GROMACS .gro file of C-alpha atoms in nm:
model
  412
    1MET     CA    1  -2.055   1.309  -4.565
    2THR     CA    2  -2.340   1.345  -4.316
    3SER     CA    3  -2.263   1.461  -3.970
    4GLU     CA    4  -2.320   1.111  -3.837
    5GLU     CA    5  -2.087   0.957  -4.075
    6ARG     CA    6  -1.811   1.201  -3.969
    7ARG     CA    7  -1.874   1.109  -3.617
    8ALA     CA    8  -1.853   0.757  -3.680
    9ALA     CA    9  -1.498   0.812  -3.867
   10ARG     CA   10  -1.381   1.023  -3.606
   11ARG     CA   11  -1.457   0.735  -3.347
   12LEU     CA   12  -1.293   0.484  -3.585
   13ARG     CA   13  -0.973   0.679  -3.593
   14ARG     CA   14  -0.966   0.731  -3.220
   15GLU     CA   15  -1.024   0.350  -3.174
   16GLU     CA   16  -0.748   0.276  -3.420
   17THR     CA   17  -0.496   0.502  -3.246
   18ARG     CA   18  -0.586   0.351  -2.902
   19ARG     CA   19  -0.532   0.008  -3.052
   20ARG     CA   20  -0.171   0.102  -3.188
   21LYS     CA   21  -0.090   0.254  -2.852
   22LYS     CA   22  -0.197  -0.063  -2.664
   23GLN     CA   23  -0.010  -0.281  -2.928
   24LYS     CA   24   0.320  -0.096  -2.894
   25ILE     CA   25   0.313  -0.082  -2.514
   26ASN     CA   26   0.228  -0.466  -2.476
   27ASP     CA   27   0.533  -0.522  -2.745
   28GLU     CA   28   0.736  -0.333  -2.510
   29HIS     CA   29   0.613  -0.487  -2.175
   30GLY     CA   30   0.357  -0.715  -2.224
   31LYS     CA   31   0.564  -1.053  -2.287
   32LEU     CA   32   0.652  -1.330  -2.062
   33GLU     CA   33   1.036  -1.275  -2.156
   34ALA     CA   34   1.037  -0.958  -1.942
   35ILE     CA   35   0.925  -1.139  -1.631
   36PHE     CA   36   1.167  -1.458  -1.694
   37ASP     CA   37   1.475  -1.253  -1.790
   38TYR     CA   38   1.766  -1.358  -1.572
   39GLY     CA   39   1.867  -0.997  -1.513
   40ASN     CA   40   1.525  -0.877  -1.413
   41LEU     CA   41   1.507  -1.152  -1.182
   42LEU     CA   42   1.817  -1.041  -0.975
   43ASN     CA   43   1.690  -0.676  -0.996
   44ALA     CA   44   1.347  -0.804  -0.844
   45PHE     CA   45   1.557  -0.984  -0.567
   46ASP     CA   46   1.753  -0.646  -0.475
   47VAL     CA   47   1.422  -0.482  -0.434
   48ALA     CA   48   1.224  -0.743  -0.264
   49LYS     CA   49   1.503  -0.803  -0.018
   50LYS     CA   50   1.451  -0.431   0.132
   51GLY     CA   51   1.333  -0.448   0.473
   52VAL     CA   52   1.333  -0.814   0.523
   53ARG     CA   53   1.687  -0.886   0.502
   54TRP     CA   54   1.716  -1.005   0.829
   55LYS     CA   55   1.482  -1.310   0.752
   56CYS     CA   56   1.674  -1.645   0.765
   57SER     CA   57   1.497  -1.736   0.418
   58VAL     CA   58   1.605  -1.430   0.277
   59GLN     CA   59   1.967  -1.456   0.365
   60ARG     CA   60   1.991  -1.827   0.268
   61TYR     CA   61   1.849  -1.730  -0.082
   62GLU     CA   62   2.100  -1.447  -0.088
   63ALA     CA   63   2.385  -1.683   0.012
   64SER     CA   64   2.333  -1.885  -0.324
   65LEU     CA   65   2.175  -1.608  -0.507
   66LEU     CA   66   2.286  -1.691  -0.880
   67ARG     CA   67   2.214  -2.050  -0.845
   68LYS     CA   68   1.865  -1.974  -0.692
   69THR     CA   69   1.787  -1.728  -0.968
   70TYR     CA   70   1.926  -1.972  -1.236
   71GLU     CA   71   1.692  -2.230  -1.110
   72THR     CA   72   1.388  -2.009  -1.105
   73HIS     CA   73   1.489  -1.875  -1.447
   74MET     CA   74   1.471  -2.248  -1.587
   75LYS     CA   75   1.178  -2.343  -1.389
   76LEU     CA   76   0.980  -2.046  -1.556
   77LEU     CA   77   1.115  -2.136  -1.890
   78ALA     CA   78   1.007  -2.494  -1.857
   79GLY     CA   79   0.661  -2.383  -1.753
   80GLU     CA   80   0.680  -2.530  -1.398
   81ASP     CA   81   0.480  -2.408  -1.133
   82ILE     CA   82   0.685  -2.188  -0.901
   83ARG     CA   83   0.405  -2.140  -0.653
   84ARG     CA   84   0.513  -2.250  -0.307
   85GLY     CA   85   0.229  -2.176  -0.116
   86PHE     CA   86   0.160  -1.924   0.175
   87HIS     CA   87   0.265  -1.866   0.535
   88ASN     CA   88  -0.068  -1.768   0.688
   89PHE     CA   89  -0.069  -1.553   1.016
   90THR     CA   90  -0.262  -1.261   1.158
   91ILE     CA   91  -0.157  -0.920   1.277
   92MET     CA   92  -0.318  -0.646   1.485
   93GLU     CA   93  -0.335  -0.326   1.307
   94ARG     CA   94  -0.467  -0.029   1.489
   95GLY     CA   95  -0.732  -0.263   1.660
   96LYS     CA   96  -0.791  -0.429   1.350
   97LEU     CA   97  -0.718  -0.814   1.286
   98ARG     CA   98  -0.575  -0.882   0.960
   99ASP     CA   99  -0.504  -1.222   0.792
  100ILE     CA  100  -0.153  -1.221   0.605
  101SER     CA  101  -0.078  -1.454   0.334
  102SER     CA  102   0.308  -1.425   0.302
  103VAL     CA  103   0.495  -1.568  -0.009
  104HIS     CA  104   0.835  -1.744  -0.015
  105ILE     CA  105   1.116  -1.522  -0.125
  106SER     CA  106   1.183  -1.714  -0.465
  107GLU     CA  107   0.789  -1.651  -0.536
  108ARG     CA  108   0.793  -1.305  -0.411
  109VAL     CA  109   1.116  -1.253  -0.664
  110VAL     CA  110   0.897  -1.371  -0.940
  111GLN     CA  111   0.592  -1.144  -0.835
  112ARG     CA  112   0.813  -0.842  -0.824
  113SER     CA  113   0.961  -0.908  -1.155
  114ALA     CA  114   0.599  -0.947  -1.291
  115CYS     CA  115   0.491  -0.625  -1.144
  116ASP     CA  116   0.797  -0.410  -1.228
  117ASN     CA  117   0.835  -0.491  -1.577
  118VAL     CA  118   0.471  -0.605  -1.680
  119LEU     CA  119   0.193  -0.482  -1.486
  120VAL     CA  120   0.277  -0.152  -1.345
  121PRO     CA  121   0.398  -0.021  -1.711
  122ILE     CA  122   0.083  -0.133  -1.876
  123LEU     CA  123  -0.206  -0.116  -1.617
  124THR     CA  124  -0.116   0.212  -1.450
  125ARG     CA  125  -0.145   0.381  -1.795
  126THR     CA  126  -0.527   0.378  -1.742
  127ILE     CA  127  -0.586   0.472  -1.415
  128ILE     CA  128  -0.693   0.845  -1.316
  129SER     CA  129  -0.453   1.081  -1.198
  130ASP     CA  130  -0.623   1.084  -0.846
  131ASN     CA  131  -0.579   0.701  -0.792
  132MET     CA  132  -0.305   0.738  -0.536
  133ALA     CA  133  -0.224   0.402  -0.375
  134CYS     CA  134   0.087   0.165  -0.471
  135ILE     CA  135   0.239   0.407  -0.766
  136LYS     CA  136   0.561   0.570  -0.754
  137GLY     CA  137   0.524   0.918  -0.657
  138ARG     CA  138   0.150   0.898  -0.478
  139GLY     CA  139   0.095   0.750  -0.112
  140THR     CA  140  -0.052   0.889   0.172
  141HIS     CA  141   0.119   1.228   0.181
  142ALA     CA  142   0.048   1.286  -0.147
  143THR     CA  143  -0.330   1.219  -0.083
  144ILE     CA  144  -0.349   1.438   0.185
  145ASP     CA  145  -0.195   1.711   0.008
  146ARG     CA  146  -0.441   1.637  -0.273
  147VAL     CA  147  -0.739   1.647  -0.035
  148ALA     CA  148  -0.636   2.006   0.074
  149PHE     CA  149  -0.601   2.111  -0.268
  150PHE     CA  150  -0.955   2.022  -0.360
  151LEU     CA  151  -1.095   2.190  -0.039
  152ARG     CA  152  -0.907   2.521  -0.120
  153GLU     CA  153  -1.023   2.504  -0.475
  154TYR     CA  154  -1.369   2.462  -0.380
  155TYR     CA  155  -1.363   2.755  -0.145
  156ARG     CA  156  -1.189   2.968  -0.452
  157LYS     CA  157  -1.497   2.836  -0.669
  158THR     CA  158  -1.803   2.894  -0.442
  159GLY     CA  159  -1.662   3.150  -0.191
  160SER     CA  160  -1.784   2.949   0.117
  161ASN     CA  161  -1.731   2.624   0.322
  162GLU     CA  162  -2.077   2.519   0.253
  163GLY     CA  163  -2.058   2.147   0.098
  164VAL     CA  164  -2.093   1.793   0.136
  165ILE     CA  165  -1.838   1.525   0.169
  166VAL     CA  166  -1.870   1.181   0.089
  167LEU     CA  167  -1.657   0.928   0.211
  168ILE     CA  168  -1.681   0.570   0.098
  169ASP     CA  169  -1.511   0.245   0.245
  170PHE     CA  170  -1.513  -0.110   0.129
  171THR     CA  171  -1.559  -0.409   0.340
  172ASN     CA  172  -1.296  -0.674   0.291
  173PHE     CA  173  -1.202  -0.521  -0.018
  174PHE     CA  174  -0.933  -0.781  -0.119
  175GLY     CA  175  -1.110  -1.073   0.031
  176ASN     CA  176  -1.425  -0.995  -0.192
  177MET     CA  177  -1.228  -0.929  -0.526
  178GLN     CA  178  -1.409  -1.154  -0.810
  179HIS     CA  179  -1.151  -1.363  -1.001
  180TRP     CA  180  -1.361  -1.349  -1.322
  181TYR     CA  181  -1.347  -0.971  -1.314
  182ILE     CA  182  -0.979  -0.966  -1.266
  183ARG     CA  183  -0.929  -1.175  -1.566
  184THR     CA  184  -1.150  -0.946  -1.758
  185ILE     CA  185  -0.952  -0.666  -1.669
  186LEU     CA  186  -0.599  -0.843  -1.756
  187GLN     CA  187  -0.789  -0.954  -2.101
  188LYS     CA  188  -0.873  -0.585  -2.175
  189HIS     CA  189  -0.523  -0.452  -2.108
  190PHE     CA  190  -0.308  -0.720  -2.208
  191THR     CA  191  -0.275  -0.876  -2.586
  192ASP     CA  192  -0.078  -1.187  -2.482
  193LYS     CA  193  -0.303  -1.450  -2.353
  194GLU     CA  194  -0.005  -1.651  -2.204
  195VAL     CA  195   0.082  -1.334  -2.000
  196VAL     CA  196  -0.286  -1.331  -1.851
  197GLU     CA  197  -0.291  -1.694  -1.761
  198PHE     CA  198   0.048  -1.675  -1.592
  199ILE     CA  199  -0.087  -1.361  -1.379
  200MET     CA  200  -0.392  -1.557  -1.284
  201LEU     CA  201  -0.186  -1.854  -1.160
  202PHE     CA  202  -0.094  -1.597  -0.833
  203VAL     CA  203  -0.443  -1.478  -0.808
  204GLU     CA  204  -0.601  -1.817  -0.817
  205ALA     CA  205  -0.365  -1.931  -0.577
  206PHE     CA  206  -0.604  -1.756  -0.317
  207GLY     CA  207  -0.912  -1.983  -0.384
  208GLU     CA  208  -1.207  -1.919  -0.585
  209VAL     CA  209  -1.279  -1.563  -0.464
  210GLY     CA  210  -1.051  -1.270  -0.330
  211CYS     CA  211  -0.682  -1.207  -0.309
  212GLY     CA  212  -0.475  -1.211   0.009
  213LEU     CA  213  -0.251  -0.952   0.162
  214GLY     CA  214   0.113  -1.014   0.140
  215SER     CA  215   0.129  -1.084  -0.235
  216GLN     CA  216   0.234  -0.783  -0.447
  217ILE     CA  217   0.034  -0.879  -0.731
  218SER     CA  218  -0.263  -0.840  -0.509
  219GLN     CA  219  -0.155  -0.504  -0.433
  220ILE     CA  220  -0.155  -0.398  -0.811
  221VAL     CA  221  -0.467  -0.592  -0.876
  222GLY     CA  222  -0.629  -0.382  -0.580
  223THR     CA  223  -0.518  -0.070  -0.747
  224ILE     CA  224  -0.677  -0.119  -1.067
  225TYR     CA  225  -0.991  -0.346  -0.948
  226PRO     CA  226  -1.221  -0.017  -0.923
  227ASN     CA  227  -1.094   0.149  -1.224
  228GLU     CA  228  -1.416   0.137  -1.416
  229PRO     CA  229  -1.617   0.343  -1.109
  230ASP     CA  230  -1.309   0.566  -1.098
  231HIS     CA  231  -1.339   0.665  -1.472
  232PHE     CA  232  -1.744   0.680  -1.430
  233ALA     CA  233  -1.705   0.945  -1.146
  234LYS     CA  234  -1.462   1.152  -1.336
  235GLU     CA  235  -1.584   1.128  -1.679
  236VAL     CA  236  -1.942   1.045  -1.680
  237LEU     CA  237  -2.070   1.232  -1.329
  238GLN     CA  238  -1.787   1.490  -1.372
  239ILE     CA  239  -1.684   1.497  -1.001
  240ARG     CA  240  -1.371   1.699  -1.014
  241ALA     CA  241  -1.305   1.651  -0.617
  242TYR     CA  242  -1.273   1.271  -0.647
  243ILE     CA  243  -0.986   1.069  -0.479
  244ARG     CA  244  -0.937   0.693  -0.407
  245TYR     CA  245  -0.690   0.552  -0.205
  246MET     CA  246  -0.710   0.182  -0.233
  247ASP     CA  247  -1.050   0.092  -0.043
  248ASP     CA  248  -1.107   0.449   0.085
  249THR     CA  249  -1.273   0.726  -0.154
  250PHE     CA  250  -1.354   1.096  -0.111
  251MET     CA  251  -1.596   1.313  -0.312
  252ALA     CA  252  -1.686   1.666  -0.261
  253PHE     CA  253  -2.010   1.813  -0.365
  254ARG     CA  254  -2.212   2.140  -0.306
  255THR     CA  255  -2.555   1.988  -0.231
  256LYS     CA  256  -2.676   1.661  -0.082
  257GLU     CA  257  -2.896   1.592  -0.379
  258GLU     CA  258  -2.568   1.579  -0.610
  259ALA     CA  259  -2.394   1.345  -0.334
  260ASP     CA  260  -2.709   1.135  -0.344
  261ALA     CA  261  -2.717   1.074  -0.714
  262ALA     CA  262  -2.339   1.005  -0.718
  263ILE     CA  263  -2.350   0.761  -0.449
  264GLU     CA  264  -2.660   0.562  -0.597
  265ALA     CA  265  -2.472   0.549  -0.948
  266LEU     CA  266  -2.149   0.423  -0.810
  267PHE     CA  267  -2.332   0.181  -0.594
  268ALA     CA  268  -2.462   0.000  -0.878
  269ILE     CA  269  -2.116  -0.037  -1.055
  270TYR     CA  270  -1.987  -0.164  -0.714
  271GLU     CA  271  -2.265  -0.439  -0.701
  272ARG     CA  272  -2.175  -0.536  -1.045
  273ILE     CA  273  -1.824  -0.593  -1.023
  274GLY     CA  274  -1.861  -0.752  -0.681
  275ILE     CA  275  -1.740  -0.448  -0.412
  276VAL     CA  276  -1.908  -0.476  -0.105
  277VAL     CA  277  -1.942  -0.116   0.043
  278ASN     CA  278  -1.920  -0.073   0.424
  279LYS     CA  279  -2.264   0.106   0.501
  280ARG     CA  280  -2.147   0.180   0.858
  281LYS     CA  281  -1.807   0.376   0.758
  282THR     CA  282  -1.969   0.506   0.433
  283ARG     CA  283  -2.126   0.845   0.535
  284LYS     CA  284  -2.210   1.214   0.412
  285VAL     CA  285  -2.084   1.504   0.653
  286SER     CA  286  -2.083   1.878   0.624
  287MET     CA  287  -1.750   2.035   0.505
  288LYS     CA  288  -1.756   2.312   0.746
  289HIS     CA  289  -1.800   2.078   1.038
  290GLY     CA  290  -1.494   1.868   0.923
  291PHE     CA  291  -1.398   1.495   0.839
  292THR     CA  292  -1.144   1.230   0.891
  293PHE     CA  293  -0.983   1.080   0.610
  294LEU     CA  294  -0.662   0.863   0.621
  295LYS     CA  295  -0.620   0.916   0.975
  296THR     CA  296  -0.620   1.305   0.933
  297GLN     CA  297  -0.882   1.557   1.042
  298PHE     CA  298  -0.983   1.788   0.786
  299ARG     CA  299  -1.149   2.114   0.812
  300LEU     CA  300  -1.235   2.414   0.581
  301THR     CA  301  -1.280   2.731   0.777
  302ASP     CA  302  -1.517   3.018   0.711
  303SER     CA  303  -1.191   3.198   0.576
  304GLY     CA  304  -1.107   2.925   0.339
  305LYS     CA  305  -0.824   2.818   0.536
  306VAL     CA  306  -0.773   2.427   0.534
  307ILE     CA  307  -0.701   2.279   0.887
  308MET     CA  308  -0.528   1.923   0.895
  309ARG     CA  309  -0.459   1.779   1.219
  310PRO     CA  310  -0.358   1.422   1.321
  311CYS     CA  311  -0.660   1.218   1.437
  312ARG     CA  312  -0.696   1.129   1.825
  313GLN     CA  313  -0.676   0.759   1.791
  314ALA     CA  314  -0.340   0.813   1.620
  315VAL     CA  315  -0.205   1.019   1.916
  316THR     CA  316  -0.336   0.778   2.170
  317ARG     CA  317  -0.150   0.508   1.996
  318GLU     CA  318   0.154   0.671   1.986
  319ARG     CA  319   0.166   0.743   2.390
  320ARG     CA  320   0.076   0.415   2.472
  321LYS     CA  321   0.370   0.284   2.219
  322LEU     CA  322   0.592   0.482   2.418
  323LYS     CA  323   0.519   0.376   2.735
  324LYS     CA  324   0.526   0.003   2.617
  325LEU     CA  325   0.889   0.088   2.474
  326LYS     CA  326   0.969   0.242   2.809
  327ASN     CA  327   0.907  -0.114   2.981
  328LYS     CA  328   1.093  -0.299   2.707
  329LEU     CA  329   1.370  -0.054   2.790
  330ASP     CA  330   1.379  -0.127   3.144
  331GLU     CA  331   1.400  -0.493   3.085
  332GLY     CA  332   1.715  -0.456   2.853
  333ARG     CA  333   1.498  -0.591   2.562
  334ILE     CA  334   1.578  -0.282   2.327
  335THR     CA  335   1.805   0.039   2.321
  336PHE     CA  336   1.766   0.379   2.380
  337GLU     CA  337   1.884   0.436   2.006
  338GLU     CA  338   1.606   0.234   1.892
  339VAL     CA  339   1.326   0.412   2.091
  340ARG     CA  340   1.479   0.732   1.970
  341GLN     CA  341   1.431   0.620   1.602
  342GLN     CA  342   1.113   0.506   1.642
  343TYR     CA  343   1.017   0.849   1.779
  344GLN     CA  344   1.171   1.054   1.522
  345SER     CA  345   1.022   0.866   1.274
  346TRP     CA  346   0.649   0.946   1.414
  347LYS     CA  347   0.761   1.313   1.433
  348GLY     CA  348   0.874   1.304   1.089
  349TYR     CA  349   0.505   1.172   0.987
  350MET     CA  350   0.332   1.438   1.202
  351LYS     CA  351   0.524   1.746   1.024
  352HIS     CA  352   0.278   1.681   0.725
  353LYS     CA  353  -0.005   1.810   0.930
  354MET     CA  354  -0.057   2.085   1.146
  355SER     CA  355   0.034   1.917   1.498
  356TRP     CA  356   0.297   2.179   1.660
  357ARG     CA  357   0.094   2.142   2.004
  358THR     CA  358   0.068   1.764   1.968
  359VAL     CA  359   0.428   1.720   1.912
  360GLN     CA  360   0.497   1.954   2.201
  361ASN     CA  361   0.294   1.753   2.442
  362MET     CA  362   0.454   1.418   2.304
  363ASP     CA  363   0.804   1.559   2.374
  364LYS     CA  364   0.712   1.624   2.720
  365LEU     CA  365   0.575   1.264   2.761
  366PHE     CA  366   0.907   1.147   2.601
  367ASN     CA  367   1.143   1.375   2.830
  368GLU     CA  368   0.949   1.256   3.134
  369LEU     CA  369   0.975   0.838   3.030
  370PHE     CA  370   1.318   0.834   2.867
  371ILE     CA  371   1.540   1.138   2.989
  372GLU     CA  372   1.441   1.268   3.332
  373ASN     CA  373   1.413   0.916   3.482
  374TRP     CA  374   1.679   0.795   3.272
  375LYS     CA  375   1.971   0.986   3.418
  376GLY     CA  376   2.254   0.778   3.570
  377LYS     CA  377   2.133   0.460   3.406
  378GLU     CA  378   2.288   0.466   3.092
  379GLU     CA  379   2.627   0.295   3.193
  380ALA     CA  380   2.418   0.023   3.380
  381HIS     CA  381   2.186  -0.043   3.094
  382GLU     CA  382   2.450  -0.044   2.821
  383ILE     CA  383   2.613  -0.316   3.046
  384GLN     CA  384   2.316  -0.511   3.051
  385ILE     CA  385   2.270  -0.491   2.683
  386GLN     CA  386   2.616  -0.595   2.629
  387ARG     CA  387   2.577  -0.891   2.846
  388LYS     CA  388   2.272  -1.043   2.675
  389ARG     CA  389   2.450  -0.966   2.328
  390ASN     CA  390   2.744  -1.179   2.488
  391ASN     CA  391   2.545  -1.451   2.589
  392ILE     CA  392   2.368  -1.474   2.253
  393ARG     CA  393   2.707  -1.472   2.083
  394ARG     CA  394   2.814  -1.766   2.288
  395ILE     CA  395   2.494  -1.969   2.234
  396ARG     CA  396   2.535  -1.945   1.877
  397GLN     CA  397   2.904  -2.051   1.883
  398GLU     CA  398   2.828  -2.335   2.085
  399SER     CA  399   2.579  -2.436   1.833
  400ARG     CA  400   2.812  -2.387   1.547
  401THR     CA  401   3.063  -2.610   1.728
  402LYS     CA  402   2.800  -2.885   1.767
  403TYR     CA  403   2.687  -2.875   1.408
  404VAL     CA  404   3.066  -2.896   1.289
  405ALA     CA  405   3.122  -3.191   1.507
  406CYS     CA  406   2.801  -3.361   1.386
  407ALA     CA  407   2.918  -3.309   1.009
  408GLY     CA  408   3.257  -3.429   1.086
  409GLY     CA  409   3.135  -3.755   1.228
  410SER     CA  410   2.878  -3.819   0.986
  411GLU     CA  411   3.151  -3.842   0.721
  412HIS     CA  412   3.346  -4.121   0.887
   0.00000   0.00000   0.00000
């Protein structure tokens, strides 16, 4: 047997091993029965209601949970379309206007069941370890720690902070997703065509191109969509310091020539699969001068220390928010406990960065707004809040009385 024949035999064995693994994981998780299962739908609602249980639609669904779940279960088994359209609205997030397409709670439960029982177990098997978004055990804090790890590792290998950081950002990442490429990804990972067609129903609901924010399936698809350039960067270009968090990418190189070659190769793949790169936000920066990634300022010093500080915009945003909360508190629209919880949450987020002086200055502002100028007003404010709550209870009781009266009159 020649060397070429031995290589071909090894390749066939590897392909057969991969095929068996793919078939095994599909037999366990790649079936529609896992999505349609009554128990899985109940568990999906328990997860989907977290954080939105105050909504009337969620409360109505939970009030008749068993019946609603059974109806959804039977519709899925009968092959009926359970999509109910979108509730479209816009939000302002850090000065950027975002279009949200929220789905109904009944559809959200099905999407949660599909993601937890089918999509995540199968699709996340093939992603790189430094794909940090929408996966349990990863997230922004893990991404920030990973960036710091790569910077320290770079200093240990080179002994200096002379390097080039490449930051890539995608334009309208979700809105530019190509449905043909999403179908290609699903067909590559799933052996059951019915599962592919069922998932594509939720994707094609957004139109001919793109996926909307507000759908969990869109989030999972967004995690796997640039998987090809991720593997190309790690395996072909051999970029050790490579991290992607949804539409933000971080890379570290020793020279500008290496950075330019990697950018050119990755941009060619991006163009082929329909990813549009934001040229304004995509840039090369010096490692020793510092850079901002995921709202965190990084800098590698001459001694190898990694400085991680909150970006200026995040601090300014919190100062403005505290001042707005002070106005709401004076008007009686919120309580001091709600203000304190929001501020403690922000301080907990700042603990993951080198922000001692920033937190001290913010504590000073908080004391000036809510402590020093609040002395002697606690009792009057609590009375005002209690009066508003009593009025709300009275209005609700009157509405219930009218409803009961109308219902009783219609029976006669």
